[in-house]
Every structure is written in C-alpha cells, then in structure tokens.
C-alpha cells in the first residue's frame, strides 16, 4: 500500500487501528524510569515486538480492504455498538470517493480543472416539459453545476406568470420531482410538486399525467403519512376517466398500480383490476405477468 493510495477503512478495522496507535502512543509517552530494572528489559522487548506485529497485521488488513473492500466488508462481523458516523464523516467519505473516482465537481476542483460553463438560459429552455427519466443527464448537469435551484426558481416564475396554464404548473412539478430523484432529502420539493399537481387538476380535472403522477408519488410515500387511501382514490378516478377515453399504452399503468395497492387488503379486487386492465391493454406484459402469477 503506497502513501498516495486513498483507502476507505472499514469501521471495525478503524477501531482496531486506533487501539494499536493508542497503545503505541501510551508506550512512547510512559513516564521515564531514572533507574530501570534490567530484569524487565526482556518483558519490554516482548511488548514492543507484540506492538509491531499488531501494527503489521493492521497494515496487511488495510491492504486487503483496499484490494477487495466489498468482500472484506461482508466478512467482518457486525458491530452493533459502533457509533453512527457524523454528518462531517459522511461528507468527508463522499468527497474522498469522488476524488478517487475523478468524477464530479469535487474532483474537478481537486484537480485544479474548471467545469464547462453552464448556460442557465439554454439549459432551462431545453428542460421545459422534460421529466427526470427522459433526460437524467441534463438534470444531473444542472445539479452538479449548482444551478438546479435556479432552474426550479425559473419554473416557479413561469408558473406564477401563467397561472391559468396547466402546462406551466406541470413543468414545475416535473422539475421538483427531478430534484427529488437526485436528492431525496429535499422533502420541500415533494410539497412543491404536490401543490403544482393540485393546481393542474384545479385547471383541468381530466389531466391524466398530473393525476397519475400525484397518485404514484402518494403510493410510494411511507405509510405513516397516510397517503395510500388518497393514491387509491386518484387511481380509481383515473380508471373511470379512462373508460371514456381512447386507450393508450401508458394507461395500463393505472390498472397495474391500483391492483398493487389493493393486493394486500383486497386480493380479489386487485386481480379484478389487473384483469380489467389486461382486457383493455392486451399488449401489457406487466399485467399479464400479474395474472399469470396468481
């Protein structure tokens, strides 16, 4: 292991290594004995030898972890008494990882390089109406440049300037969901997206994308938030609305997710919903698989 090689130390090994170093420090800083007993020299020599051997073992284990961190992590016994890492430790680990990969803005700064200039006007125009999964690279580029908040602020300004436009509010909702996909901790954007969906549905009660997206976001919410019933209600509304609409492939997802939500509490109704969807959308492999599995 060279001095320049970055190593992410497994927590268990880190604890042991600290113990070895502490022992070495304690030995080096022990009070001087003005008249040492020569009969204890052999015992001290053995202690020094044990300490050196322990240090060598730790170095060997660190080299093994650097070569195969995943395998080493699986082989270590689980420690339930270890303290949880602090936010500062997590941030340092992330920074070290990015530096090691040579990827992202942290690595660019460390290498002394300069990221390509980010054209907010052009990127904002390109992101209009685009959800995260249609172009994840563009959304991540905005995030890496530190401009995603500014992009979303522009979508908010656009919605405010066009209060009667369902499309403007839908674009804001998509931008908020993109941020959540990149950084799930930004819960405030869950709230903004939900409000934007409500505004779209207030303007157009039959806006399929807004209602489905709202229902889907609710279906993935933790149960303690109590959103499951609302998700089911929105999907049931969509099923009723779809009966009066020409069939299109994306509508199959309504029956699929509604059945998934009903499966635990009402398996018979869940199967009925999948079957209804399969009759309307025979091309849906997901609905066919649900029915075949039961």
PDB file of C-alpha atoms in Angstrom:
ATOM      1  CA  UNK A   1       0.000   0.000   0.000  1.00  0.00           C
ATOM      2  CA  UNK A   2       1.571   3.298  -1.081  1.00  0.00           C
ATOM      3  CA  UNK A   3       1.242   6.558   0.815  1.00  0.00           C
ATOM      4  CA  UNK A   4      -0.650   8.137  -2.066  1.00  0.00           C
ATOM      5  CA  UNK A   5      -3.291   5.406  -2.396  1.00  0.00           C
ATOM      6  CA  UNK A   6      -6.681   6.528  -0.963  1.00  0.00           C
ATOM      7  CA  UNK A   7      -8.168   3.855   1.284  1.00  0.00           C
ATOM      8  CA  UNK A   8     -11.652   3.724   2.766  1.00  0.00           C
ATOM      9  CA  UNK A   9     -11.158   1.972   6.105  1.00  0.00           C
ATOM     10  CA  UNK A  10     -13.801  -0.472   7.294  1.00  0.00           C
ATOM     11  CA  UNK A  11     -15.282   0.707  10.638  1.00  0.00           C
ATOM     12  CA  UNK A  12     -14.175  -2.418  12.529  1.00  0.00           C
ATOM     13  CA  UNK A  13     -10.615  -2.126  11.253  1.00  0.00           C
ATOM     14  CA  UNK A  14     -10.648   1.574  12.072  1.00  0.00           C
ATOM     15  CA  UNK A  15     -11.496   0.817  15.720  1.00  0.00           C
ATOM     16  CA  UNK A  16      -8.729  -1.773  15.946  1.00  0.00           C
ATOM     17  CA  UNK A  17      -6.188   0.513  14.273  1.00  0.00           C
ATOM     18  CA  UNK A  18      -6.974   3.313  16.705  1.00  0.00           C
ATOM     19  CA  UNK A  19      -6.360   0.863  19.553  1.00  0.00           C
ATOM     20  CA  UNK A  20      -2.964  -0.104  18.184  1.00  0.00           C
ATOM     21  CA  UNK A  21      -1.905   3.501  17.662  1.00  0.00           C
ATOM     22  CA  UNK A  22      -3.139   4.432  21.121  1.00  0.00           C
ATOM     23  CA  UNK A  23      -1.114   1.615  22.628  1.00  0.00           C
ATOM     24  CA  UNK A  24       1.978   2.801  20.761  1.00  0.00           C
ATOM     25  CA  UNK A  25       1.484   6.367  21.971  1.00  0.00           C
ATOM     26  CA  UNK A  26       0.940   5.228  25.540  1.00  0.00           C
ATOM     27  CA  UNK A  27       4.134   3.189  25.394  1.00  0.00           C
ATOM     28  CA  UNK A  28       6.159   6.044  23.897  1.00  0.00           C
ATOM     29  CA  UNK A  29       4.872   8.557  26.444  1.00  0.00           C
ATOM     30  CA  UNK A  30       5.235   6.374  29.530  1.00  0.00           C
ATOM     31  CA  UNK A  31       6.990   8.127  32.489  1.00  0.00           C
ATOM     32  CA  UNK A  32      10.768   7.773  32.300  1.00  0.00           C
ATOM     33  CA  UNK A  33      12.295   5.498  34.905  1.00  0.00           C
ATOM     34  CA  UNK A  34      15.558   7.015  36.194  1.00  0.00           C
ATOM     35  CA  UNK A  35      16.809   3.591  37.269  1.00  0.00           C
ATOM     36  CA  UNK A  36      15.123   0.910  35.174  1.00  0.00           C
ATOM     37  CA  UNK A  37      15.195  -2.619  36.381  1.00  0.00           C
ATOM     38  CA  UNK A  38      17.387  -4.545  33.895  1.00  0.00           C
ATOM     39  CA  UNK A  39      15.384  -7.663  34.686  1.00  0.00           C
ATOM     40  CA  UNK A  40      12.342  -6.072  32.939  1.00  0.00           C
ATOM     41  CA  UNK A  41      14.114  -5.369  29.636  1.00  0.00           C
ATOM     42  CA  UNK A  42      13.096  -8.699  28.127  1.00  0.00           C
ATOM     43  CA  UNK A  43       9.461  -8.045  29.027  1.00  0.00           C
ATOM     44  CA  UNK A  44       9.589  -4.594  27.408  1.00  0.00           C
ATOM     45  CA  UNK A  45      11.193  -6.043  24.292  1.00  0.00           C
ATOM     46  CA  UNK A  46       8.396  -8.590  24.035  1.00  0.00           C
ATOM     47  CA  UNK A  47       5.801  -5.816  24.398  1.00  0.00           C
ATOM     48  CA  UNK A  48       7.461  -3.805  21.633  1.00  0.00           C
ATOM     49  CA  UNK A  49       7.569  -6.879  19.395  1.00  0.00           C
ATOM     50  CA  UNK A  50       3.864  -7.569  20.036  1.00  0.00           C
ATOM     51  CA  UNK A  51       3.011  -3.966  19.208  1.00  0.00           C
ATOM     52  CA  UNK A  52       4.991  -4.084  15.955  1.00  0.00           C
ATOM     53  CA  UNK A  53       3.335  -7.347  14.966  1.00  0.00           C
ATOM     54  CA  UNK A  54      -0.132  -5.898  15.629  1.00  0.00           C
ATOM     55  CA  UNK A  55       0.710  -2.831  13.518  1.00  0.00           C
ATOM     56  CA  UNK A  56       1.889  -5.060  10.669  1.00  0.00           C
ATOM     57  CA  UNK A  57      -1.318  -7.085  10.861  1.00  0.00           C
ATOM     58  CA  UNK A  58      -3.399  -3.922  10.665  1.00  0.00           C
ATOM     59  CA  UNK A  59      -1.427  -2.716   7.643  1.00  0.00           C
ATOM     60  CA  UNK A  60      -1.964  -6.057   5.928  1.00  0.00           C
ATOM     61  CA  UNK A  61      -5.695  -5.933   6.623  1.00  0.00           C
ATOM     62  CA  UNK A  62      -5.906  -2.391   5.235  1.00  0.00           C
ATOM     63  CA  UNK A  63      -4.135  -3.524   2.065  1.00  0.00           C
ATOM     64  CA  UNK A  64      -6.631  -6.382   1.744  1.00  0.00           C
ATOM     65  CA  UNK A  65      -9.550  -3.995   2.181  1.00  0.00           C
ATOM     66  CA  UNK A  66      -8.153  -1.650  -0.448  1.00  0.00           C
ATOM     67  CA  UNK A  67      -7.921  -4.563  -2.890  1.00  0.00           C
ATOM     68  CA  UNK A  68     -11.365  -6.004  -2.157  1.00  0.00           C
ATOM     69  CA  UNK A  69     -13.459  -3.630   0.011  1.00  0.00           C
ATOM     70  CA  UNK A  70     -16.801  -5.268  -0.728  1.00  0.00           C
ATOM     71  CA  UNK A  71     -15.611  -8.790   0.120  1.00  0.00           C
ATOM     72  CA  UNK A  72     -13.884  -7.573   3.276  1.00  0.00           C
ATOM     73  CA  UNK A  73     -16.973  -5.703   4.425  1.00  0.00           C
ATOM     74  CA  UNK A  74     -19.057  -8.872   4.077  1.00  0.00           C
ATOM     75  CA  UNK A  75     -16.541 -10.935   6.036  1.00  0.00           C
ATOM     76  CA  UNK A  76     -16.381  -8.591   9.030  1.00  0.00           C
ATOM     77  CA  UNK A  77     -18.632  -9.426  11.997  1.00  0.00           C
ATOM     78  CA  UNK A  78     -21.449  -6.966  12.521  1.00  0.00           C
ATOM     79  CA  UNK A  79     -20.783  -4.427  15.243  1.00  0.00           C
ATOM     80  CA  UNK A  80     -23.908  -3.208  16.968  1.00  0.00           C
ATOM     81  CA  UNK A  81     -22.099  -0.973  19.450  1.00  0.00           C
ATOM     82  CA  UNK A  82     -20.287   1.237  16.943  1.00  0.00           C
ATOM     83  CA  UNK A  83     -21.258   4.897  16.946  1.00  0.00           C
ATOM     84  CA  UNK A  84     -23.101   6.162  13.882  1.00  0.00           C
ATOM     85  CA  UNK A  85     -20.956   8.305  11.573  1.00  0.00           C
ATOM     86  CA  UNK A  86     -21.386  12.037  11.899  1.00  0.00           C
ATOM     87  CA  UNK A  87     -22.524  14.264   9.040  1.00  0.00           C
ATOM     88  CA  UNK A  88     -18.953  15.539   8.754  1.00  0.00           C
ATOM     89  CA  UNK A  89     -17.591  11.996   8.441  1.00  0.00           C
ATOM     90  CA  UNK A  90     -20.157  11.124   5.776  1.00  0.00           C
ATOM     91  CA  UNK A  91     -19.329  14.290   3.837  1.00  0.00           C
ATOM     92  CA  UNK A  92     -15.617  13.514   4.061  1.00  0.00           C
ATOM     93  CA  UNK A  93     -16.206   9.969   2.837  1.00  0.00           C
ATOM     94  CA  UNK A  94     -18.255  11.201  -0.116  1.00  0.00           C
ATOM     95  CA  UNK A  95     -15.572  13.737  -1.004  1.00  0.00           C
ATOM     96  CA  UNK A  96     -12.872  11.062  -0.805  1.00  0.00           C
ATOM     97  CA  UNK A  97     -14.945   8.775  -3.020  1.00  0.00           C
ATOM     98  CA  UNK A  98     -15.451  11.469  -5.650  1.00  0.00           C
ATOM     99  CA  UNK A  99     -11.765  12.333  -5.581  1.00  0.00           C
ATOM    100  CA  UNK A 100     -10.864   8.677  -6.031  1.00  0.00           C
ATOM    101  CA  UNK A 101     -13.257   8.315  -8.979  1.00  0.00           C
ATOM    102  CA  UNK A 102     -12.106  11.540 -10.567  1.00  0.00           C
ATOM    103  CA  UNK A 103     -15.782  12.362 -11.117  1.00  0.00           C
ATOM    104  CA  UNK A 104     -17.974  15.348 -10.387  1.00  0.00           C
ATOM    105  CA  UNK A 105     -17.383  18.926  -9.248  1.00  0.00           C
ATOM    106  CA  UNK A 106     -15.336  17.942  -6.167  1.00  0.00           C
ATOM    107  CA  UNK A 107     -12.826  16.035  -8.277  1.00  0.00           C
ATOM    108  CA  UNK A 108     -12.641  18.859 -10.794  1.00  0.00           C
ATOM    109  CA  UNK A 109     -11.842  21.336  -8.047  1.00  0.00           C
ATOM    110  CA  UNK A 110      -9.247  18.992  -6.545  1.00  0.00           C
ATOM    111  CA  UNK A 111      -7.567  18.554  -9.927  1.00  0.00           C
ATOM    112  CA  UNK A 112      -7.459  22.288 -10.441  1.00  0.00           C
ATOM    113  CA  UNK A 113      -9.646  21.973 -13.515  1.00  0.00           C
ATOM    114  CA  UNK A 114     -12.591  24.095 -14.490  1.00  0.00           C
ATOM    115  CA  UNK A 115     -16.054  22.734 -15.236  1.00  0.00           C
ATOM    116  CA  UNK A 116     -17.596  23.740 -18.517  1.00  0.00           C
ATOM    117  CA  UNK A 117     -19.646  26.919 -18.251  1.00  0.00           C
ATOM    118  CA  UNK A 118     -23.285  26.235 -17.534  1.00  0.00           C
ATOM    119  CA  UNK A 119     -25.676  28.215 -19.703  1.00  0.00           C
ATOM    120  CA  UNK A 120     -28.744  28.593 -17.495  1.00  0.00           C
ATOM    121  CA  UNK A 121     -30.874  30.146 -20.251  1.00  0.00           C
ATOM    122  CA  UNK A 122     -30.165  27.381 -22.750  1.00  0.00           C
ATOM    123  CA  UNK A 123     -30.484  24.576 -20.203  1.00  0.00           C
ATOM    124  CA  UNK A 124     -33.749  25.940 -18.839  1.00  0.00           C
ATOM    125  CA  UNK A 125     -35.200  26.095 -22.340  1.00  0.00           C
ATOM    126  CA  UNK A 126     -34.067  22.514 -23.015  1.00  0.00           C
ATOM    127  CA  UNK A 127     -35.608  21.223 -19.769  1.00  0.00           C
ATOM    128  CA  UNK A 128     -39.088  22.617 -20.354  1.00  0.00           C
ATOM    129  CA  UNK A 129     -41.581  19.779 -20.307  1.00  0.00           C
ATOM    130  CA  UNK A 130     -38.834  17.195 -19.693  1.00  0.00           C
ATOM    131  CA  UNK A 131     -39.103  14.839 -16.731  1.00  0.00           C
ATOM    132  CA  UNK A 132     -36.124  13.305 -14.960  1.00  0.00           C
ATOM    133  CA  UNK A 133     -36.299   9.897 -16.635  1.00  0.00           C
ATOM    134  CA  UNK A 134     -36.480  11.370 -20.134  1.00  0.00           C
ATOM    135  CA  UNK A 135     -33.142  13.144 -19.720  1.00  0.00           C
ATOM    136  CA  UNK A 136     -31.445  12.400 -16.378  1.00  0.00           C
ATOM    137  CA  UNK A 137     -28.082  13.701 -17.625  1.00  0.00           C
ATOM    138  CA  UNK A 138     -29.468  17.207 -18.174  1.00  0.00           C
ATOM    139  CA  UNK A 139     -30.984  17.380 -14.693  1.00  0.00           C
ATOM    140  CA  UNK A 140     -27.819  15.992 -13.090  1.00  0.00           C
ATOM    141  CA  UNK A 141     -25.754  18.521 -15.030  1.00  0.00           C
ATOM    142  CA  UNK A 142     -27.799  21.333 -13.508  1.00  0.00           C
ATOM    143  CA  UNK A 143     -27.353  19.820 -10.046  1.00  0.00           C
ATOM    144  CA  UNK A 144     -23.580  19.362 -10.490  1.00  0.00           C
ATOM    145  CA  UNK A 145     -23.252  22.970 -11.610  1.00  0.00           C
ATOM    146  CA  UNK A 146     -25.133  24.142  -8.524  1.00  0.00           C
ATOM    147  CA  UNK A 147     -27.865  25.603 -10.725  1.00  0.00           C
ATOM    148  CA  UNK A 148     -30.803  23.291 -10.089  1.00  0.00           C
ATOM    149  CA  UNK A 149     -32.348  25.593  -7.508  1.00  0.00           C
ATOM    150  CA  UNK A 150     -32.119  28.450 -10.008  1.00  0.00           C
ATOM    151  CA  UNK A 151     -33.692  26.283 -12.711  1.00  0.00           C
ATOM    152  CA  UNK A 152     -36.599  25.410 -10.430  1.00  0.00           C
ATOM    153  CA  UNK A 153     -36.970  29.074  -9.443  1.00  0.00           C
ATOM    154  CA  UNK A 154     -37.418  29.847 -13.130  1.00  0.00           C
ATOM    155  CA  UNK A 155     -40.105  27.191 -13.461  1.00  0.00           C
ATOM    156  CA  UNK A 156     -41.832  28.711 -10.409  1.00  0.00           C
ATOM    157  CA  UNK A 157     -41.665  32.171 -12.001  1.00  0.00           C
ATOM    158  CA  UNK A 158     -43.053  30.760 -15.231  1.00  0.00           C
ATOM    159  CA  UNK A 159     -45.991  29.167 -13.392  1.00  0.00           C
ATOM    160  CA  UNK A 160     -46.634  32.395 -11.499  1.00  0.00           C
ATOM    161  CA  UNK A 161     -46.613  34.378 -14.738  1.00  0.00           C
ATOM    162  CA  UNK A 162     -49.039  31.885 -16.314  1.00  0.00           C
ATOM    163  CA  UNK A 163     -51.457  30.997 -13.504  1.00  0.00           C
ATOM    164  CA  UNK A 164     -54.079  29.635 -15.904  1.00  0.00           C
ATOM    165  CA  UNK A 165     -51.723  27.313 -17.777  1.00  0.00           C
ATOM    166  CA  UNK A 166     -51.836  23.636 -16.701  1.00  0.00           C
ATOM    167  CA  UNK A 167     -48.675  23.038 -18.717  1.00  0.00           C
ATOM    168  CA  UNK A 168     -46.684  25.667 -16.804  1.00  0.00           C
ATOM    169  CA  UNK A 169     -47.634  24.130 -13.450  1.00  0.00           C
ATOM    170  CA  UNK A 170     -46.927  20.633 -14.770  1.00  0.00           C
ATOM    171  CA  UNK A 171     -43.450  21.694 -15.839  1.00  0.00           C
ATOM    172  CA  UNK A 172     -42.818  22.980 -12.318  1.00  0.00           C
ATOM    173  CA  UNK A 173     -43.975  19.668 -10.852  1.00  0.00           C
ATOM    174  CA  UNK A 174     -41.634  17.726 -13.148  1.00  0.00           C
ATOM    175  CA  UNK A 175     -38.711  19.930 -12.149  1.00  0.00           C
ATOM    176  CA  UNK A 176     -39.411  19.352  -8.466  1.00  0.00           C
ATOM    177  CA  UNK A 177     -39.632  15.592  -8.977  1.00  0.00           C
ATOM    178  CA  UNK A 178     -36.333  15.674 -10.873  1.00  0.00           C
ATOM    179  CA  UNK A 179     -34.681  17.305  -7.856  1.00  0.00           C
ATOM    180  CA  UNK A 180     -36.126  14.607  -5.587  1.00  0.00           C
ATOM    181  CA  UNK A 181     -34.757  11.866  -7.823  1.00  0.00           C
ATOM    182  CA  UNK A 182     -31.281  13.361  -7.490  1.00  0.00           C
ATOM    183  CA  UNK A 183     -31.501  14.289  -3.802  1.00  0.00           C
ATOM    184  CA  UNK A 184     -34.359  12.518  -1.948  1.00  0.00           C
ATOM    185  CA  UNK A 185     -33.624  14.505   1.218  1.00  0.00           C
ATOM    186  CA  UNK A 186     -35.110  17.645  -0.369  1.00  0.00           C
ATOM    187  CA  UNK A 187     -38.565  16.991   1.042  1.00  0.00           C
ATOM    188  CA  UNK A 188     -39.688  20.561   0.381  1.00  0.00           C
ATOM    189  CA  UNK A 189     -39.789  19.700  -3.315  1.00  0.00           C
ATOM    190  CA  UNK A 190     -42.241  16.890  -2.600  1.00  0.00           C
ATOM    191  CA  UNK A 191     -44.539  19.567  -1.206  1.00  0.00           C
ATOM    192  CA  UNK A 192     -43.984  21.924  -4.150  1.00  0.00           C
ATOM    193  CA  UNK A 193     -44.636  19.143  -6.669  1.00  0.00           C
ATOM    194  CA  UNK A 194     -47.835  18.109  -4.891  1.00  0.00           C
ATOM    195  CA  UNK A 195     -49.120  21.706  -4.890  1.00  0.00           C
ATOM    196  CA  UNK A 196     -48.294  22.011  -8.577  1.00  0.00           C
ATOM    197  CA  UNK A 197     -50.251  18.820  -9.327  1.00  0.00           C
ATOM    198  CA  UNK A 198     -53.214  20.220  -7.405  1.00  0.00           C
ATOM    199  CA  UNK A 199     -53.063  23.421  -9.447  1.00  0.00           C
ATOM    200  CA  UNK A 200     -53.005  21.443 -12.705  1.00  0.00           C
ATOM    201  CA  UNK A 201     -56.014  19.385 -11.634  1.00  0.00           C
ATOM    202  CA  UNK A 202     -57.813  22.517 -10.487  1.00  0.00           C
ATOM    203  CA  UNK A 203     -57.430  23.867 -14.023  1.00  0.00           C
ATOM    204  CA  UNK A 204     -58.019  20.532 -15.773  1.00  0.00           C
ATOM    205  CA  UNK A 205     -59.655  17.770 -13.755  1.00  0.00           C
ATOM    206  CA  UNK A 206     -59.010  15.259 -16.537  1.00  0.00           C
ATOM    207  CA  UNK A 207     -55.264  15.898 -16.849  1.00  0.00           C
ATOM    208  CA  UNK A 208     -54.074  12.285 -16.923  1.00  0.00           C
ATOM    209  CA  UNK A 209     -50.362  12.885 -16.296  1.00  0.00           C
ATOM    210  CA  UNK A 210     -50.911  15.148 -13.287  1.00  0.00           C
ATOM    211  CA  UNK A 211     -53.365  12.806 -11.561  1.00  0.00           C
ATOM    212  CA  UNK A 212     -51.311   9.684 -12.277  1.00  0.00           C
ATOM    213  CA  UNK A 213     -48.069  11.344 -11.108  1.00  0.00           C
ATOM    214  CA  UNK A 214     -49.744  12.564  -7.930  1.00  0.00           C
ATOM    215  CA  UNK A 215     -51.198   9.105  -7.233  1.00  0.00           C
ATOM    216  CA  UNK A 216     -47.845   7.454  -7.910  1.00  0.00           C
ATOM    217  CA  UNK A 217     -45.975   9.789  -5.579  1.00  0.00           C
ATOM    218  CA  UNK A 218     -48.540   9.043  -2.862  1.00  0.00           C
ATOM    219  CA  UNK A 219     -48.263   5.289  -3.428  1.00  0.00           C
ATOM    220  CA  UNK A 220     -44.541   5.408  -2.631  1.00  0.00           C
ATOM    221  CA  UNK A 221     -44.963   7.575   0.464  1.00  0.00           C
ATOM    222  CA  UNK A 222     -44.289   5.988   3.879  1.00  0.00           C
ATOM    223  CA  UNK A 223     -47.466   4.508   5.319  1.00  0.00           C
ATOM    224  CA  UNK A 224     -47.243   6.715   8.408  1.00  0.00           C
ATOM    225  CA  UNK A 225     -48.055   9.703   6.154  1.00  0.00           C
ATOM    226  CA  UNK A 226     -51.454   8.169   5.370  1.00  0.00           C
ATOM    227  CA  UNK A 227     -51.293   8.790   1.614  1.00  0.00           C
ATOM    228  CA  UNK A 228     -52.250   5.272   0.468  1.00  0.00           C
ATOM    229  CA  UNK A 229     -56.010   5.931   0.518  1.00  0.00           C
ATOM    230  CA  UNK A 230     -55.552   9.113  -1.497  1.00  0.00           C
ATOM    231  CA  UNK A 231     -53.410   7.234  -4.027  1.00  0.00           C
ATOM    232  CA  UNK A 232     -56.132   4.598  -4.440  1.00  0.00           C
ATOM    233  CA  UNK A 233     -58.824   7.265  -4.802  1.00  0.00           C
ATOM    234  CA  UNK A 234     -56.880   9.096  -7.537  1.00  0.00           C
ATOM    235  CA  UNK A 235     -56.221   5.864  -9.444  1.00  0.00           C
ATOM    236  CA  UNK A 236     -59.876   4.851  -9.207  1.00  0.00           C
ATOM    237  CA  UNK A 237     -60.809   8.262 -10.614  1.00  0.00           C
ATOM    238  CA  UNK A 238     -58.390   7.658 -13.471  1.00  0.00           C
ATOM    239  CA  UNK A 239     -59.891   4.234 -14.215  1.00  0.00           C
ATOM    240  CA  UNK A 240     -63.331   5.823 -14.503  1.00  0.00           C
ATOM    241  CA  UNK A 241     -61.997   8.610 -16.721  1.00  0.00           C
ATOM    242  CA  UNK A 242     -60.043   6.189 -18.914  1.00  0.00           C
ATOM    243  CA  UNK A 243     -63.202   4.197 -19.655  1.00  0.00           C
ATOM    244  CA  UNK A 244     -64.401   7.232 -21.598  1.00  0.00           C
ATOM    245  CA  UNK A 245     -61.069   7.869 -23.337  1.00  0.00           C
ATOM    246  CA  UNK A 246     -59.350   6.173 -26.275  1.00  0.00           C
ATOM    247  CA  UNK A 247     -56.921   3.573 -24.943  1.00  0.00           C
ATOM    248  CA  UNK A 248     -53.224   4.466 -24.960  1.00  0.00           C
ATOM    249  CA  UNK A 249     -50.316   2.326 -23.678  1.00  0.00           C
ATOM    250  CA  UNK A 250     -49.441   4.426 -20.640  1.00  0.00           C
ATOM    251  CA  UNK A 251     -52.957   3.983 -19.223  1.00  0.00           C
ATOM    252  CA  UNK A 252     -52.152   0.323 -18.462  1.00  0.00           C
ATOM    253  CA  UNK A 253     -50.075   1.595 -15.527  1.00  0.00           C
ATOM    254  CA  UNK A 254     -53.242   2.849 -13.818  1.00  0.00           C
ATOM    255  CA  UNK A 255     -54.641  -0.687 -13.505  1.00  0.00           C
ATOM    256  CA  UNK A 256     -51.261  -2.113 -12.585  1.00  0.00           C
ATOM    257  CA  UNK A 257     -50.568   0.258  -9.688  1.00  0.00           C
ATOM    258  CA  UNK A 258     -54.143   0.274  -8.447  1.00  0.00           C
ATOM    259  CA  UNK A 259     -54.064  -3.523  -8.269  1.00  0.00           C
ATOM    260  CA  UNK A 260     -50.719  -3.379  -6.472  1.00  0.00           C
ATOM    261  CA  UNK A 261     -52.131  -1.037  -3.829  1.00  0.00           C
ATOM    262  CA  UNK A 262     -55.259  -3.171  -3.344  1.00  0.00           C
ATOM    263  CA  UNK A 263     -53.444  -6.511  -3.260  1.00  0.00           C
ATOM    264  CA  UNK A 264     -52.690  -6.543   0.449  1.00  0.00           C
ATOM    265  CA  UNK A 265     -56.154  -5.608   1.706  1.00  0.00           C
ATOM    266  CA  UNK A 266     -58.386  -6.924  -1.097  1.00  0.00           C
ATOM    267  CA  UNK A 267     -56.629  -9.530  -3.291  1.00  0.00           C
ATOM    268  CA  UNK A 268     -59.829 -10.370  -5.216  1.00  0.00           C
ATOM    269  CA  UNK A 269     -60.383  -6.737  -6.199  1.00  0.00           C
ATOM    270  CA  UNK A 270     -56.716  -6.380  -7.098  1.00  0.00           C
ATOM    271  CA  UNK A 271     -56.950  -9.307  -9.504  1.00  0.00           C
ATOM    272  CA  UNK A 272     -60.164  -7.895 -10.937  1.00  0.00           C
ATOM    273  CA  UNK A 273     -58.380  -4.615 -11.638  1.00  0.00           C
ATOM    274  CA  UNK A 274     -55.409  -6.326 -13.319  1.00  0.00           C
ATOM    275  CA  UNK A 275     -57.814  -8.407 -15.424  1.00  0.00           C
ATOM    276  CA  UNK A 276     -59.753  -5.311 -16.468  1.00  0.00           C
ATOM    277  CA  UNK A 277     -56.525  -3.619 -17.455  1.00  0.00           C
ATOM    278  CA  UNK A 278     -55.328  -6.680 -19.381  1.00  0.00           C
ATOM    279  CA  UNK A 279     -58.563  -6.792 -21.405  1.00  0.00           C
ATOM    280  CA  UNK A 280     -58.131  -3.146 -22.339  1.00  0.00           C
ATOM    281  CA  UNK A 281     -54.379  -3.399 -22.807  1.00  0.00           C
ATOM    282  CA  UNK A 282     -53.536  -6.908 -24.054  1.00  0.00           C
ATOM    283  CA  UNK A 283     -50.088  -5.641 -25.028  1.00  0.00           C
ATOM    284  CA  UNK A 284     -49.116  -5.042 -21.358  1.00  0.00           C
ATOM    285  CA  UNK A 285     -46.630  -7.696 -20.256  1.00  0.00           C
ATOM    286  CA  UNK A 286     -46.710  -6.435 -16.671  1.00  0.00           C
ATOM    287  CA  UNK A 287     -50.455  -7.013 -16.322  1.00  0.00           C
ATOM    288  CA  UNK A 288     -50.167 -10.414 -17.990  1.00  0.00           C
ATOM    289  CA  UNK A 289     -47.426 -11.392 -15.518  1.00  0.00           C
ATOM    290  CA  UNK A 290     -49.546 -10.299 -12.559  1.00  0.00           C
ATOM    291  CA  UNK A 291     -52.424 -12.500 -13.698  1.00  0.00           C
ATOM    292  CA  UNK A 292     -50.175 -15.462 -14.532  1.00  0.00           C
ATOM    293  CA  UNK A 293     -48.594 -15.372 -11.076  1.00  0.00           C
ATOM    294  CA  UNK A 294     -51.950 -15.769  -9.332  1.00  0.00           C
TER     295      UNK A 294
END
